[in-house]
Amino acid sequence: MRQKFPALLVSIHIFMGDVLAEVDFNRDVRPILASKCFACHGPDKESREAKLRLDDRASAVKKEAIVPGKLEDSEFHYRIRSDDPDEVMPPPKSHATLTAKEKDLLDQWIKEGAKYDKHWAFVPPVALAPPGKDSKWARNEIDSFVLENLEKHDLKPSPEADRYSLIRRLYLDLTGLPPTPLEADKFVNDKGPNAYENLVDSLLKSSRYGEKWAREWLDLARYADTNGYEKDRPRNIWPYRDWVIRALNADMPYDQFTIEQLAGDMLPNATNDQKIATGFHRNTQLNEEGGIDPLEFRFYAAVDRVATTGTVWMGLTTGCAQCHTHKYDPITHDEYYGLMGLLDNVDEPDLLLYTDAQTKQKSDLEKQIDQKIKDIQKNNPDFEQAFATWRKTEEPKATSWRTLEPDSMKTNLPKLEVLEDGSIFSSGDVTKRDVFDLNFTSQQAITALRLEVLPDDRLPNRGPGRCYYEGRKGDFFLSEFSVHANGKKQEIINPTSTFGKISIGGGSAKASNVTDGDGSSGWSTAGQQGKANHLILPLGKPIPANTTFSIQMLFERHFVVSLGRFRISASSTAKQPKAQSLGVEMERVLSLKKQASPMDLSSLRSLYLEKVYLEKPIAQNKETVGKSTQWIWNAKSNRPKETLFFSKRFELQEIPESAEIFFTCDDKVEFFLNGHAIGSTDLWSKPVTSTLKKHFRKGANFLTAKASNQAGLAGLIAQLSLKSKNGKTQRVASDASWKFVPQLSNSKSKDWHTRDLQNAQPAVVVGKYGDKPWGSLNLSTQGPAKKPNTITQLRNRLPKPNHTLIMLERPKDNPRPTKLRHRGEYTNPKHEVPSGIPEIFNLQNRNEPANRLEFARWLVSTDNPLGDRVTVNRAWRSFFGYGLIRTSGDFGTQAPAPDHPELLDWLAVEFRKNGMSLKKLHRLIVTSSIYRQSSKASKKLLDLDPQNRLLARGPRFRLSGELIRDHMLAASGKLSSKMFGPGVYPPQPLSVLAHAFGNKGWNASKGEDRYRRSVYTFVKRTAPFAGYMTFDGSSGENCLARRDRSNTPLQALTLLNDEMFLELARAVGKEVHLQKKDPVLTLFRRFLTRPPSPEETKTLQAYLDQQIERLTKGELKPGEIAADKKATPELAGKVLLARAIMNLDESITKP
Amino acid sequence: MNVPSLLHRTRRHFFQDCGIGVGKIALASLLAKESFGASGKLGFMRFPVKAKRVIYLFMAGAPSQLELFDSKPKLKEIEGKPIPPSVIKGQRYAFIQPDAAVLGPRFPFAKHGQSGAVLSDRLPHLAKIADDMTFVKSMHTDHFNHAPAQLFMTTGSGIPGRASMGSWLSYGIGSEADDLPGFVVMRSGGNLSGGSAMWGSGFLPSEHQGVPFREGADPILHVTNPKGIDRTAQRQTLDLLSKLNRGTHQAMGDPEVNARIEAYEMAYRMQARAPELMDFSKESQETLDLYGVKKGKSDFASNCLLARRLAERGTRFIQLYHSGWDAHSNVEGNVKNQAKQVDQASAALVQDLKRLGMLEDTLVVWGGEFGRTPMVEASAALKRSGGRDHHPQAFTMWMAGGGAKPGITLGQTDELGFHVTEDPVHVHDLQATILQLMGIDHTRLSFRFQGLDFRLTGVEPHHAVKKLIA
């Protein structure tokens, strides 16, 4: 069996200058054929020349290109050696010329019989017995494999690293944090035979282990907290990140870990946790740009899922086969889409998450509400009378409705189904233009129709719409609603709605928009996600009984706006009904009149109590908007994408007794009084009216606003009414006396209204209050915030569930077909492709996985020869800096051969034997002697083996950006141990966000959250945290199997000058100073673990003295350096010392 | 900042021969890198080097070619009528319906210079340098949304995460500056859709990513010392670090330690260089007026001047993004306003480079991510009127200097400005042309990543446009 990798260590042999005795296909021939011949004579039918395949022996022999053993009869031999430019292969224009050495090799191969071998990676790993080395040095099998090879090269392993290095290495590798000096000393002084192993075991048990390894897994999962692309808005998927940390800490077996992430939703009785795990493939990017084709970007996400699955579990690059048959790896164009089919039969909903505490809280509150309703009825003797009176007046007004169930339904794409309550639910794919076509027959004549839009937990933001990008999640936009009967369009007159508002762009949302024939206007209930509303559509002429009629609903905007759940009802009333703001349930019971059951009445009582009885109207004491209050901007024309800063100065003789402000802006505005935020609105039709108490001062006051407009006409309007003690009213209204600046001199400043005033220009009046297009704003409903009634108060306390993004297998009756895309282009679909695993995997009896779950199980089964190898290789890379195969994501035929193939296979088999426990795998690696070697690189070793592929020394590498920060946090004593939850915001310069779309700034966390482990840092794809990116961090755009380890001046600037690190230097410098500790020794050991040498101590002490001297002389200011006015030169000197030590190479390096 | 490129890594003497100009210092440890392009040994330098550096003025949001460069009187004639269905067949749009009515050009056009280049009256400054410019009226792209199209233009792919043009150049031929970044990004105007992925390095080593210049005192992140730390303290700290790190190197033998010492020294030089770079006080009033730079104001004009100063100091690729061209409503107002912000400084940059003798080896590129529809965009819900939607089928870009053939106009569109009818130039063709002007064969500058050979211009065949090269 050892022949499988003849001559061992392919690449090492080459650089060690060995000569090859016998040609080996996998090692010597395939790489040449793959890079120089397969493009035209390989698996890809489309680009195959002369119908010749060189990747397939039978085919090459049949065509007599290669005649095994007979060089003279082989056309191949002549072609590669021809002088004729028309004959020679590869052709000169391909620039793939063969070297003389390669030609000799190929000839030798033919002479030796032109043997083809299957690529090693597709042969299942077999664990060979490790070489039985009689060595005290070898602690486990890993050592035996490596030692044998070292001996072949006349090398010896390096001596064991010193104890300080060992503990620091172990801590950093297993937990990502440095040991404290105390922990280090304890280990160094522990002479027990199992001191090392005990340390390993305790670190594997630490919660910090999961945090460290999760960050590495999240690179593969391309985890981020935003959607990517232009808008890059936040998304909620941190429960997935937390799931990873928990799973790793619990040492969840890797097969289970895999299956739950790829197909947790399909497991029997899937738990919430298993569903959360499917967030793995929801980490794809989502383009929210207006006007995109959502299905095109869904396709790109599917492409990403195939590529990521290939990289993480198959060690295969599938990307090539997206566009054409893979030139090198044996995956055909069709097989690629077969893989996509396995992953792509999914819907992508949000999962609402109630914690156990929330569930209990919810049920407790609901009980309380029920009780309270009963109590109020009981305790208010007038209630029954009031209810009866109310019912008497309302009953005659109530319309009777009956739910219509469609005879048939048709849509452009989504799947509609009728639910038990007669409502209709939409699932499946949605587009920018969805059309629902419903057919009904009513036994009664119909005079009016009612469309209820209904919430549902399965919809984005609980619905009622299916908008999931660009607009408000859960929104819908009904462009047109039309009714046809007897082949004629039926007239709809005076439609009404319970509520109407449009998000994005604003504009009217009145009910009649759905019948105006203009697709760009419509009805929507933006801001009422998770709530029901309805639309009443009275018909001009009744539809006679027993007539078949149809309803068409058009949902069209520049983003997805389909309805998710709705119900159609009909009435035969002679009156023209109107939308009922109190809701359909009250009207239903009222319309039953005497037929209402006791249960109906009880429900009506409760509703009445909450919505009418407790809602006593309060006296409106509102200031009206004065005539002199005007809409202002910088010009009176279309002002697309503009942001302006307005300012108005006014004088106050005294602090007002009361004050009220009214303002709004097309499209949005934030208002400030003397620099203090006092309110904002993002919709002109939603003005703010509120009372002000604070922030006034005698003398000059400034009312300021940051206002912006999306498109079209822009305007800002505001009126501040001030009442003094003697009852006089003073008004400050928007008019031409207001000033504006288009940009602030310092975006961070709060006092720009005074600072930038000299550059401000006078505002331009766009119109007066009441003018078109805004008209008189409806202020009557906007009274000063009224205290909600007691029931509403309780309802407001109902817990708000979290949510996370998950995968959900599509229902059996609505599968998504997968089509081959010519050249990988979404717009170029061809034939439908059956799901399945590529042929090369040679499935036992072609036992083809039929779906995502079976695919996931297959990936972690022994039928996948690559899965275990990829996993152990990845672990190896984490510890040693390089994988046993260097291209961590690629085991294909183009990848270089592994450095230690037998070790790789042994580890793979051992991993499975140990129940696919990652912790056991990690333990195995770190308890080897190989791992414990000193990382000192002698001149000889550096020359011979610069990348340490022979493993004759220990690993020494710079930490990742995240671990550098974690290390500094821990060493400076500021690290928070708080785990889990939404992403947090460590401090970074605001300018990092300046290039991000719609720059929302970076509100640095305060308190504990500022100092949490980096795995919890909010990941914004288009403006990733600069402190990590400078050190080759991941922005979560692609699955990242291997991070770079660059070494740049920008890294130096970050470590030296970033406030984030300076803050830590100050903290630890101050601590050392206050506790009167030896600064050099303490700080050195905090950051480097080991004690300094006398020489180092001397150098550092000299630096400290030098700085203190300058500080004392006043050349440097202690207060500035320590950010503390009272700081002494000694304290500030220690801050500088800490800062210097943090910048040492050893501080950011695993020893 | 100078990071090791393929050129450094292999045959240092090569540059003297090919004339691209090379960085003075390279980080020793990084000379030995894992990945090389499939092309391996500089096989990509196959053409005469005409441009040593690029200043790319990216007009983000997509300017209306029909209001600036591509004069279509026919649109005026049929304004208000829909375009024949045969023309618009099968096209996808972002916002409008295909049956939207035609909108006539909002501005008059005239011929300029010896070359007779046609420009609208919104570009009076560029009109003066028409004979230095190379127009391409036949650009077309694969994407019709901003972020993907901007990414496509800058990285050759519509999906975030690929290597950007600047990072390819940094990787391939490095920078001439050893105290400033080789690939700098600046921004003005409104929001930018493509985001940081547009200057990312993708699969290329991450040191090749673009360095965004920030507004304010710290143009390069953390280039300014923290408050209270003066240059002496910084120097003394560096001396300490250098001394102790040398000790570490002696003890461990790790070459990365020496690289770190070098990186810190380079950082220190950068700290000295940055303020000098940003200081416009040595520029004459005439120069400031030429660009229209206003004191203390950071905008497109000051970015253009800064770009010239970076070019002088050896930066290889300077990309200026100016956003705000996305005229879904009121294209007339948009073009009026935007052109006012960029016309003068764009022209000034070309003139200034010319008088400094730098235009011949500095390539200036100007353009957006796609064009705008001949049809009008209007929407009640969005309160839009008189706008134009995204149009990937045809748009105009221009270049100047750096070996681009001056005074020519390449390509034509049909009478409606809808489709290209002559000399179509795909985005990948333009990218191939830019690379060729820098001496690079775009088919050979590639990088092996996860088993594939990636290149800026993708896998489908595309070609540098010979007609554009002087």
mmCIF file of N, CA, C and O in Angstrom, chain A residues 265-286:
data_model
loop_
_atom_site.group_PDB
_atom_site.id
_atom_site.type_symbol
_atom_site.label_atom_id
_atom_site.label_comp_id
_atom_site.label_asym_id
_atom_site.label_seq_id
_atom_site.Cartn_x
_atom_site.Cartn_y
_atom_site.Cartn_z
ATOM 1 N N ASP A 265 -32.646 21.773 9.361
ATOM 2 C CA ASP A 265 -34.104 21.927 9.259
ATOM 3 C C ASP A 265 -34.788 20.645 8.824
ATOM 4 O O ASP A 265 -35.975 20.457 9.047
ATOM 5 N N MET A 266 -34.027 19.728 8.181
ATOM 6 C CA MET A 266 -34.660 18.515 7.646
ATOM 7 C C MET A 266 -34.574 17.340 8.598
ATOM 8 O O MET A 266 -35.104 16.268 8.311
ATOM 9 N N LEU A 267 -33.885 17.533 9.730
ATOM 10 C CA LEU A 267 -33.807 16.446 10.701
ATOM 11 C C LEU A 267 -35.187 16.229 11.314
ATOM 12 O O LEU A 267 -35.966 17.170 11.444
ATOM 13 N N PRO A 268 -35.479 14.986 11.687
ATOM 14 C CA PRO A 268 -36.793 14.751 12.276
ATOM 15 C C PRO A 268 -36.977 15.581 13.544
ATOM 16 O O PRO A 268 -36.057 15.661 14.360
ATOM 17 N N ASN A 269 -38.125 16.199 13.670
ATOM 18 C CA ASN A 269 -38.434 17.074 14.812
ATOM 19 C C ASN A 269 -37.321 18.082 15.080
ATOM 20 O O ASN A 269 -36.847 18.221 16.210
ATOM 21 N N ALA A 270 -36.886 18.731 14.044
ATOM 22 C CA ALA A 270 -35.761 19.660 14.166
ATOM 23 C C ALA A 270 -35.990 20.658 15.286
ATOM 24 O O ALA A 270 -37.060 21.263 15.397
ATOM 25 N N THR A 271 -34.980 20.818 16.131
ATOM 26 C CA THR A 271 -35.066 21.798 17.210
ATOM 27 C C THR A 271 -34.725 23.176 16.657
ATOM 28 O O THR A 271 -34.169 23.297 15.560
ATOM 29 N N ASN A 272 -35.020 24.185 17.458
ATOM 30 C CA ASN A 272 -34.643 25.543 17.048
ATOM 31 C C ASN A 272 -33.150 25.648 16.801
ATOM 32 O O ASN A 272 -32.712 26.275 15.848
ATOM 33 N N ASP A 273 -32.358 25.007 17.682
ATOM 34 C CA ASP A 273 -30.909 25.064 17.512
ATOM 35 C C ASP A 273 -30.485 24.477 16.169
ATOM 36 O O ASP A 273 -29.604 25.004 15.498
ATOM 37 N N GLN A 274 -31.104 23.370 15.813
ATOM 38 C CA GLN A 274 -30.747 22.734 14.544
ATOM 39 C C GLN A 274 -31.136 23.622 13.368
ATOM 40 O O GLN A 274 -30.465 23.656 12.343
ATOM 41 N N LYS A 275 -32.219 24.349 13.536
ATOM 42 C CA LYS A 275 -32.617 25.280 12.476
ATOM 43 C C LYS A 275 -31.655 26.473 12.424
ATOM 44 O O LYS A 275 -31.277 26.931 11.346
ATOM 45 N N ILE A 276 -31.283 26.963 13.606
ATOM 46 C CA ILE A 276 -30.346 28.096 13.653
ATOM 47 C C ILE A 276 -29.056 27.735 12.920
ATOM 48 O O ILE A 276 -28.478 28.551 12.199
ATOM 49 N N ALA A 277 -28.642 26.465 13.074
ATOM 50 C CA ALA A 277 -27.381 26.031 12.467
ATOM 51 C C ALA A 277 -27.398 26.201 10.948
ATOM 52 O O ALA A 277 -26.357 26.421 10.326
ATOM 53 N N THR A 278 -28.576 26.097 10.340
ATOM 54 C CA THR A 278 -28.630 26.211 8.872
ATOM 55 C C THR A 278 -28.303 27.621 8.405
ATOM 56 O O THR A 278 -28.233 27.873 7.210
ATOM 57 N N GLY A 279 -28.094 28.518 9.342
ATOM 58 C CA GLY A 279 -27.615 29.848 8.990
ATOM 59 C C GLY A 279 -26.294 29.796 8.217
ATOM 60 O O GLY A 279 -25.932 30.747 7.543
ATOM 61 N N PHE A 280 -25.606 28.661 8.307
ATOM 62 C CA PHE A 280 -24.325 28.536 7.590
ATOM 63 C C PHE A 280 -24.448 29.024 6.152
ATOM 64 O O PHE A 280 -23.656 29.848 5.693
ATOM 65 N N HIS A 281 -25.424 28.513 5.441
ATOM 66 C CA HIS A 281 -25.557 28.893 4.036
ATOM 67 C C HIS A 281 -26.458 30.112 3.834
ATOM 68 O O HIS A 281 -26.737 30.493 2.704
ATOM 69 N N ARG A 282 -26.918 30.706 4.938
ATOM 70 C CA ARG A 282 -27.603 32.000 4.796
ATOM 71 C C ARG A 282 -26.610 33.146 4.922
ATOM 72 O O ARG A 282 -26.981 34.305 4.837
ATOM 73 N N ASN A 283 -25.354 32.806 5.120
ATOM 74 C CA ASN A 283 -24.350 33.859 5.216
ATOM 75 C C ASN A 283 -23.959 34.421 3.858
ATOM 76 O O ASN A 283 -23.054 35.231 3.749
ATOM 77 N N THR A 284 -24.621 33.977 2.826
ATOM 78 C CA THR A 284 -24.342 34.534 1.498
ATOM 79 C C THR A 284 -24.786 36.001 1.470
ATOM 80 O O THR A 284 -25.598 36.434 2.277
ATOM 81 N N GLN A 285 -24.245 36.730 0.505
ATOM 82 C CA GLN A 285 -24.561 38.154 0.426
ATOM 83 C C GLN A 285 -25.945 38.363 -0.197
ATOM 84 O O GLN A 285 -26.425 37.547 -0.970
ATOM 85 N N LEU A 286 -26.533 39.474 0.162
ATOM 86 C CA LEU A 286 -27.855 39.806 -0.366
ATOM 87 C C LEU A 286 -27.783 41.207 -0.970
ATOM 88 O O LEU A 286 -27.493 42.173 -0.274
#
